XYZ file of C-alpha atoms in Angstrom:
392
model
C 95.437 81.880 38.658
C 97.235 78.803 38.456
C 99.529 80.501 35.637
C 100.399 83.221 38.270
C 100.991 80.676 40.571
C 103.417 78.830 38.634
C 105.319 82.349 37.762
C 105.645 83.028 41.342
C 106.892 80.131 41.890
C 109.706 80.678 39.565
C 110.413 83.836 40.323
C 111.080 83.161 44.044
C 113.506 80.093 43.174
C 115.039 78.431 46.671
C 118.882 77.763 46.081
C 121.756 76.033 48.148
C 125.400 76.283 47.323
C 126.641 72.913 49.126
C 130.378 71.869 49.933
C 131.189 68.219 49.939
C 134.305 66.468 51.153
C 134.087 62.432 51.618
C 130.576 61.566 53.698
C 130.650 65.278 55.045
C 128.582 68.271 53.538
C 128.371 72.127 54.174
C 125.165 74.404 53.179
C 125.438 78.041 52.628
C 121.656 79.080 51.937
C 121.662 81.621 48.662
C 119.190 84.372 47.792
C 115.970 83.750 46.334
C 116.270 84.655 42.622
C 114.516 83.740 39.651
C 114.658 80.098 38.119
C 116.273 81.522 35.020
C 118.861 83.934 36.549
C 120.175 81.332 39.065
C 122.976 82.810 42.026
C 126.596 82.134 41.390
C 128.506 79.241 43.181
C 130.129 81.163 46.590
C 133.868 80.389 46.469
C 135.572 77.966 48.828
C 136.320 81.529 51.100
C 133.130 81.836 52.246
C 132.674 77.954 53.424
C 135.845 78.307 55.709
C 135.204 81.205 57.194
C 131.600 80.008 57.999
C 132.792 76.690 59.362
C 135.301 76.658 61.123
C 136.335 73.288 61.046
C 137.311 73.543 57.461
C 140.730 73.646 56.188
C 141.792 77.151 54.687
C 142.593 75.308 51.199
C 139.981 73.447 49.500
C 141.208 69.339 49.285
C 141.397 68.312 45.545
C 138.781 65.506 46.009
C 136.331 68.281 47.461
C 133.479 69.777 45.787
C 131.555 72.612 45.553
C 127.646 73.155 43.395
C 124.520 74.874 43.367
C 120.977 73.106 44.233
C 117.408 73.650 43.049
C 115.771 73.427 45.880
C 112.735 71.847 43.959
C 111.044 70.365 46.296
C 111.039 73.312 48.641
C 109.073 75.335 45.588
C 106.977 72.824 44.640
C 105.218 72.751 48.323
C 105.332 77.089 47.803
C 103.605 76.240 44.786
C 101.099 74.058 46.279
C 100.190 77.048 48.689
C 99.693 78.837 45.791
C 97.356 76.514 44.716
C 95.209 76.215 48.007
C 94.898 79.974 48.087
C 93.397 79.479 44.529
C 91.230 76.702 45.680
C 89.919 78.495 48.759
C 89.267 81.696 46.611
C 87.646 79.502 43.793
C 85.152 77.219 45.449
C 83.020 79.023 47.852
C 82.169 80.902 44.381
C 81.762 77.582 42.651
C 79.589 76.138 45.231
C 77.004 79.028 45.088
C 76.918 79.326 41.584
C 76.599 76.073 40.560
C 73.959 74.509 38.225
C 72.285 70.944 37.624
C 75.172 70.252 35.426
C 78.554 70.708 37.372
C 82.011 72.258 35.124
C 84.042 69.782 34.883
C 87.284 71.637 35.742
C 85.947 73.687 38.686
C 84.173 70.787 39.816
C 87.777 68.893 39.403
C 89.558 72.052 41.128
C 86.957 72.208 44.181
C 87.475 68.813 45.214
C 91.042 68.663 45.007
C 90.911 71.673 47.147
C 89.166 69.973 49.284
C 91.563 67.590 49.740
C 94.595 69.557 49.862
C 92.839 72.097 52.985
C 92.283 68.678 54.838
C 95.962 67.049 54.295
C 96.657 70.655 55.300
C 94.876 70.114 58.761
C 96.174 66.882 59.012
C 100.085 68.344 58.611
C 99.772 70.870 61.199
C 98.196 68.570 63.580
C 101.130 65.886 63.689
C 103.611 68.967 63.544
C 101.893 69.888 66.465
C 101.753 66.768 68.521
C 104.768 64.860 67.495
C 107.078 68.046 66.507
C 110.103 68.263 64.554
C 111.854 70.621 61.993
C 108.722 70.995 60.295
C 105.233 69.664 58.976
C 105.894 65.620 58.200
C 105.902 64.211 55.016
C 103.894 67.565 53.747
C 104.119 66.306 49.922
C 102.789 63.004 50.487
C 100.265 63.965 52.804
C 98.962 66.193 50.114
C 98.853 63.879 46.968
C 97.218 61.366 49.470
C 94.332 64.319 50.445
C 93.913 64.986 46.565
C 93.283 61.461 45.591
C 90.963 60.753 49.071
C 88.981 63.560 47.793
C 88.491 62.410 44.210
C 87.710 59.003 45.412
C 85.091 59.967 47.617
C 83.682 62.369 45.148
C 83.288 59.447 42.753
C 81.847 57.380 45.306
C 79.322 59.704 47.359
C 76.051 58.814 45.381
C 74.826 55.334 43.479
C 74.018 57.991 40.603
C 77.879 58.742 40.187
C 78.967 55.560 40.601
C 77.128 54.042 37.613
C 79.794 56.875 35.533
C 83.343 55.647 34.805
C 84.675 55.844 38.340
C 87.339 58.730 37.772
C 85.375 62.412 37.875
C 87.840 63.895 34.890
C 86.923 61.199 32.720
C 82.949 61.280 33.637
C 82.794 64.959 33.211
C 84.665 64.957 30.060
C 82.570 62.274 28.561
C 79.435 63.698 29.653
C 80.581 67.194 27.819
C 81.247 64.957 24.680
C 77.729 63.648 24.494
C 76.152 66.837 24.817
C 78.103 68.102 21.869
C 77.690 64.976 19.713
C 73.884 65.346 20.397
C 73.631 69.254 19.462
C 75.402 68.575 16.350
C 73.268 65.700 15.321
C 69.620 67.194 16.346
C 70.899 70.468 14.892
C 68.799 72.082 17.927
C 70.953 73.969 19.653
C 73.800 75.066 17.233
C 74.985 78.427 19.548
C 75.303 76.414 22.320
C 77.436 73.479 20.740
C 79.843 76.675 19.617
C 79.893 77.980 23.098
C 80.617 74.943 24.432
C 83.674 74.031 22.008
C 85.063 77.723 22.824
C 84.961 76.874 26.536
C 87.011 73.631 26.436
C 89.387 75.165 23.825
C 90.033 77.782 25.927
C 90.752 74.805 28.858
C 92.886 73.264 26.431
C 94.725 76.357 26.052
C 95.123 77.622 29.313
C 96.444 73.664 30.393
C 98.925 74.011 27.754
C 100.420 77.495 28.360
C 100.994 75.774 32.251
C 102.857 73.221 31.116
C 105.200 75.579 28.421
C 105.567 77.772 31.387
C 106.996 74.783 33.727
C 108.738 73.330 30.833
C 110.474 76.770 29.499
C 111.475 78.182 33.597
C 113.283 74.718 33.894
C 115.170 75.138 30.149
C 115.770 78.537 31.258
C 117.388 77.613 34.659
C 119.763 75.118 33.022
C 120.743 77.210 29.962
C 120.905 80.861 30.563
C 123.581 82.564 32.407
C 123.469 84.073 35.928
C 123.101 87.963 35.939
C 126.307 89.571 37.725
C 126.410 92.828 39.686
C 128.124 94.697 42.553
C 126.177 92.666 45.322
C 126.457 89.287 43.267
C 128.178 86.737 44.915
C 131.464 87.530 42.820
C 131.435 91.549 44.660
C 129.836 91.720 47.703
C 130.311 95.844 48.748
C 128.461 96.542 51.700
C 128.295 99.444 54.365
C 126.460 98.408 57.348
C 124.809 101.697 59.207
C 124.895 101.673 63.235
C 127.340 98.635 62.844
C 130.024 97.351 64.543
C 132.816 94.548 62.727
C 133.685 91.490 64.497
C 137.111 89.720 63.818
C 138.146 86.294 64.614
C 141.945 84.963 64.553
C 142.434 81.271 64.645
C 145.598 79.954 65.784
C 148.839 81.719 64.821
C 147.038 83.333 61.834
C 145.656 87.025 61.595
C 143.076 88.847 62.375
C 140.182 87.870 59.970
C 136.460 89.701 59.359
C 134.038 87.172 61.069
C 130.946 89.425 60.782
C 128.907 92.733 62.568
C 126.502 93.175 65.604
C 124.983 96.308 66.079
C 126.519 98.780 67.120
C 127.539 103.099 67.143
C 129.774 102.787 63.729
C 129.471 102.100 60.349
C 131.386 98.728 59.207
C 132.737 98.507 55.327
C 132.646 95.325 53.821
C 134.364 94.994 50.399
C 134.577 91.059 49.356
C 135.193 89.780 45.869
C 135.788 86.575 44.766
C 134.866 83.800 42.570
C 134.992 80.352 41.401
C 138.547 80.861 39.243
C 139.902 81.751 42.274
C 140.091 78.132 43.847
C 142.034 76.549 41.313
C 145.771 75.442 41.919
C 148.473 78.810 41.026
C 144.864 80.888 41.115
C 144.521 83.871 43.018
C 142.802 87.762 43.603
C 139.761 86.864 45.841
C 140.554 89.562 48.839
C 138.453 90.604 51.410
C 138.563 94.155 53.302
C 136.788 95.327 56.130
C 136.975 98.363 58.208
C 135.133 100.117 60.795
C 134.394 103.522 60.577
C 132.732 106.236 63.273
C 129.733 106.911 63.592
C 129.747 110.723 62.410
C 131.947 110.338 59.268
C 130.882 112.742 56.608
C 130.968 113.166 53.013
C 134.636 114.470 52.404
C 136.541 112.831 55.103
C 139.650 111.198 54.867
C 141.057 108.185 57.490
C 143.479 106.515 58.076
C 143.016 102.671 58.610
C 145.345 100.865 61.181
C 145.439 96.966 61.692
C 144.116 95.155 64.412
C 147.191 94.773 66.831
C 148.218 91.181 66.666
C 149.033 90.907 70.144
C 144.943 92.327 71.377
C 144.177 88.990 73.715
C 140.384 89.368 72.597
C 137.695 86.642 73.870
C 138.956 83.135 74.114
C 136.940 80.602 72.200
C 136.452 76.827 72.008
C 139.215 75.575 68.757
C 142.044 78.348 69.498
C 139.294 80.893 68.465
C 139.733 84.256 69.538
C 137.012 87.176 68.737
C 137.299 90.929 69.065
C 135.379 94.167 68.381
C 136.800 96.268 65.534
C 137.972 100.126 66.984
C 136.999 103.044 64.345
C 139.628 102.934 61.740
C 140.579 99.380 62.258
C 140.822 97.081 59.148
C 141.523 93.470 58.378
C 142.591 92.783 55.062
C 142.536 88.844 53.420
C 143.895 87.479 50.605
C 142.680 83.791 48.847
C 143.253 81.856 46.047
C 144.878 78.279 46.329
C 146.484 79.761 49.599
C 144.864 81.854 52.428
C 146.367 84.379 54.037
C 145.383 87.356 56.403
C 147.725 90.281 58.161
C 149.770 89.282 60.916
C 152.930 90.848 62.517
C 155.115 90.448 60.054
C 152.987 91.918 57.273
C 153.779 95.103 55.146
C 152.023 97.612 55.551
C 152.281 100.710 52.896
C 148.960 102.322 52.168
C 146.050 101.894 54.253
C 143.682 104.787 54.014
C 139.788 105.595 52.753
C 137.892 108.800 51.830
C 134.379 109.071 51.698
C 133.430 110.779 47.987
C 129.986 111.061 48.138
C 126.896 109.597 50.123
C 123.597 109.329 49.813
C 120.738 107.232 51.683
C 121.072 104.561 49.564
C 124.765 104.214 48.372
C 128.102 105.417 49.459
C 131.372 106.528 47.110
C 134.724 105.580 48.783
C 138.451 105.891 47.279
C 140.148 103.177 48.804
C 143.841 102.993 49.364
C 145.527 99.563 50.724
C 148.612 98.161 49.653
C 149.709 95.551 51.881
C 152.334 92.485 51.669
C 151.453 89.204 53.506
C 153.960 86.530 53.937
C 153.933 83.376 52.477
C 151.060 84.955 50.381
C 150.003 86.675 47.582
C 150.062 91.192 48.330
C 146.729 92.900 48.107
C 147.292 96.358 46.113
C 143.630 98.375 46.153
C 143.904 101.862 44.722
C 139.913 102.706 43.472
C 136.822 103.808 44.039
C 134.181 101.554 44.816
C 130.229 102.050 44.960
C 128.777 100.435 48.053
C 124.731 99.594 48.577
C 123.765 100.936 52.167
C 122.621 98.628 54.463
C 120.493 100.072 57.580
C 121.023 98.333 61.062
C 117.936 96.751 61.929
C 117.536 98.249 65.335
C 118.696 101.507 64.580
């Protein structure tokens, strides 16, 4: 159990991608993925068009990294553990003989311990508040050792042992296979006995390979890529409507979806080559479509009108809701750029190849010129994962 714990653990890795510029940082939360097939870094892209109050080019002295969140998993993995314990004693307990195992005895009590700092947590969440349960790490390895202690101490009979319940138990299994070997009385026994704590031995070392090879495996092995990896995000949003944003004297810019009777195309792609100085290709597309497109359909996609007033926002922020066959189109690199009046527009059209339930087929067509930055020339098809509105 404590093996699957440990796996679960791993698989269901925590990860931040975190900006940092001077005594000021910025955290994107990334999917949960596996310890050894870590998320890829987000470009700079997607930190300035979450926050606002970041420039559109990244500063030289910035930076940008993935996290472990480490001690995130290791309080998951200490769930783990207290389901184990909770499932474990009660059995133990009831089954239990003159002479106690010494790792289930070992396991009981320290679930003891970690159900009471449990209690403990919630109840000064609950009366004092906050973010979440205080100190929950501390308050655990403090429960643990309270329990051991008082297991050690709770009769004069245990306290004439060595003090520390591993080291009694352990000792007291050592005698009783020192004395079966020398009386030569109970020979089966003494083998039974050795299998058991090899087997201990065993599954204690396996644990620790586990922990040991997740962690290699995290720092050494390459991140898995695919179309809905950070690098391509392709997305078509079901009962969706596309939000845009403008900022300033800059263009119309995808800010995100609400729901809504459409279907809104996201097609983003960029990555961490991207950011450096002469760099560019990152782009990012969006478009709302209606609601009863079909397989076979061809549109025509028209910008948002630079002069639409939209809703006025706080920082020269000004939002709007994306018509059927609007698009914005962005271009980044070392410069960011988005369509504004004076932008070229040549191609701008989509049909819809094939759909299914779960994925969509679309040839799309944009070839656009944006000035004082880089064109964006799109002629291909592109396989997009369906995404279902959540109140649809």
């Amino acid at each position: 159990m404590l093996v699957l714990a440990v796996f679960m653990t791993a698989r269901t890795a925590i990860w931040e991608a975190r900006y940092t510029a001077g005594n000021g940082t910025c955290i994107i939360q990334l999917p949960e993925t596996a310890i050894w097939a870590p998320p890829s870094i987000p470009a700079y892209s997607e930190f300035a068009a979450t926050f606002d109050h970041l420039p559109q080019t990244q500063p030289p002295n910035s930076r940008i990294y993935r996290l472990l969140k480490w001690d995130w998993m290791l309080l998951e993995l200490l769930f783990y553990c207290l389901g184990s314990f909770v499932l474990v004693a009660p059995l133990y307990w009831l089954t239990r003989r003159a002479n106690p195992d010494p790792v289930l005895h070992v396991t009981t009590w320290i679930g003891i311990g970690m159900t009471g700092s449990a209690v403990v947590c919630l109840v000064l969440w609950l009366a004092f508040g906050g973010w979440g349960p205080p100190a929950p790490l501390f308050l655990v390895s403090l429960g643990c050792s309270s329990a051991l202690l008082l297991d050690s101490l709770r009769s004069p009979k245990r306290r004439r042992t060595t003090g520390c319940i591993v080291c009694r138990e352990l000792t007291l299994m050592r005698w009783r296979v020192v004395r079966a070997a020398l009386l030569n009385r109970n020979a089966r026994r003494l083998k039974n006995l050795n299998t058991r704590f090899a087997i201990r031995t065993i599954l204690i070392l396996v644990t620790i390979a586990a922990v040991v090879a997740a962690f290699f495996a995290a720092r050494h092995l390459p991140a898995r890529q695919d179309d809905n990896s950070a690098v391509n995000r392709f997305y078509w949003h079901d009962y969706s409507n596309g939000v845009a944003k403008q900022r300033r004297e800059s263009g119309w810019e995808y800010q995100g979806k609400i729901n809504g009777l459409g279907s809104c195309v996201v097609l983003h792609h960029s990555n961490s080559e991207h950011e450096k100085y002469g760099q560019h290709g990152g782009y990012a597309v969006a478009f709302q479509l209606p609601l009863d497109v079909v397989e076979g359909d061809q549109l025509t996609l028209l910008p948002i009108p630079a002069t639409r007033s939209g809703e006025l926002h706080p920082h020269d922020r000004r939002f709007t809701l994306m018509l059927p066959n609007e698009f914005t189109a962005t271009t980044f690199g070392d410069h960011f750029g988005s369509i504004t009046a004076g932008s070229d527009i040549r191609e701008s059209s989509v049909a819809v190849k094939k759909m299914t339930n779960e994925h969509v087929i679309l040839h799309v067509q944009i070839d656009v010129s944006i000035p004082e930055y880089y064109d964006l020339k799109l002629d291909r098809d592109f396989t997009i994962r369906r995404v279902p509105s959540d109140d649809a």
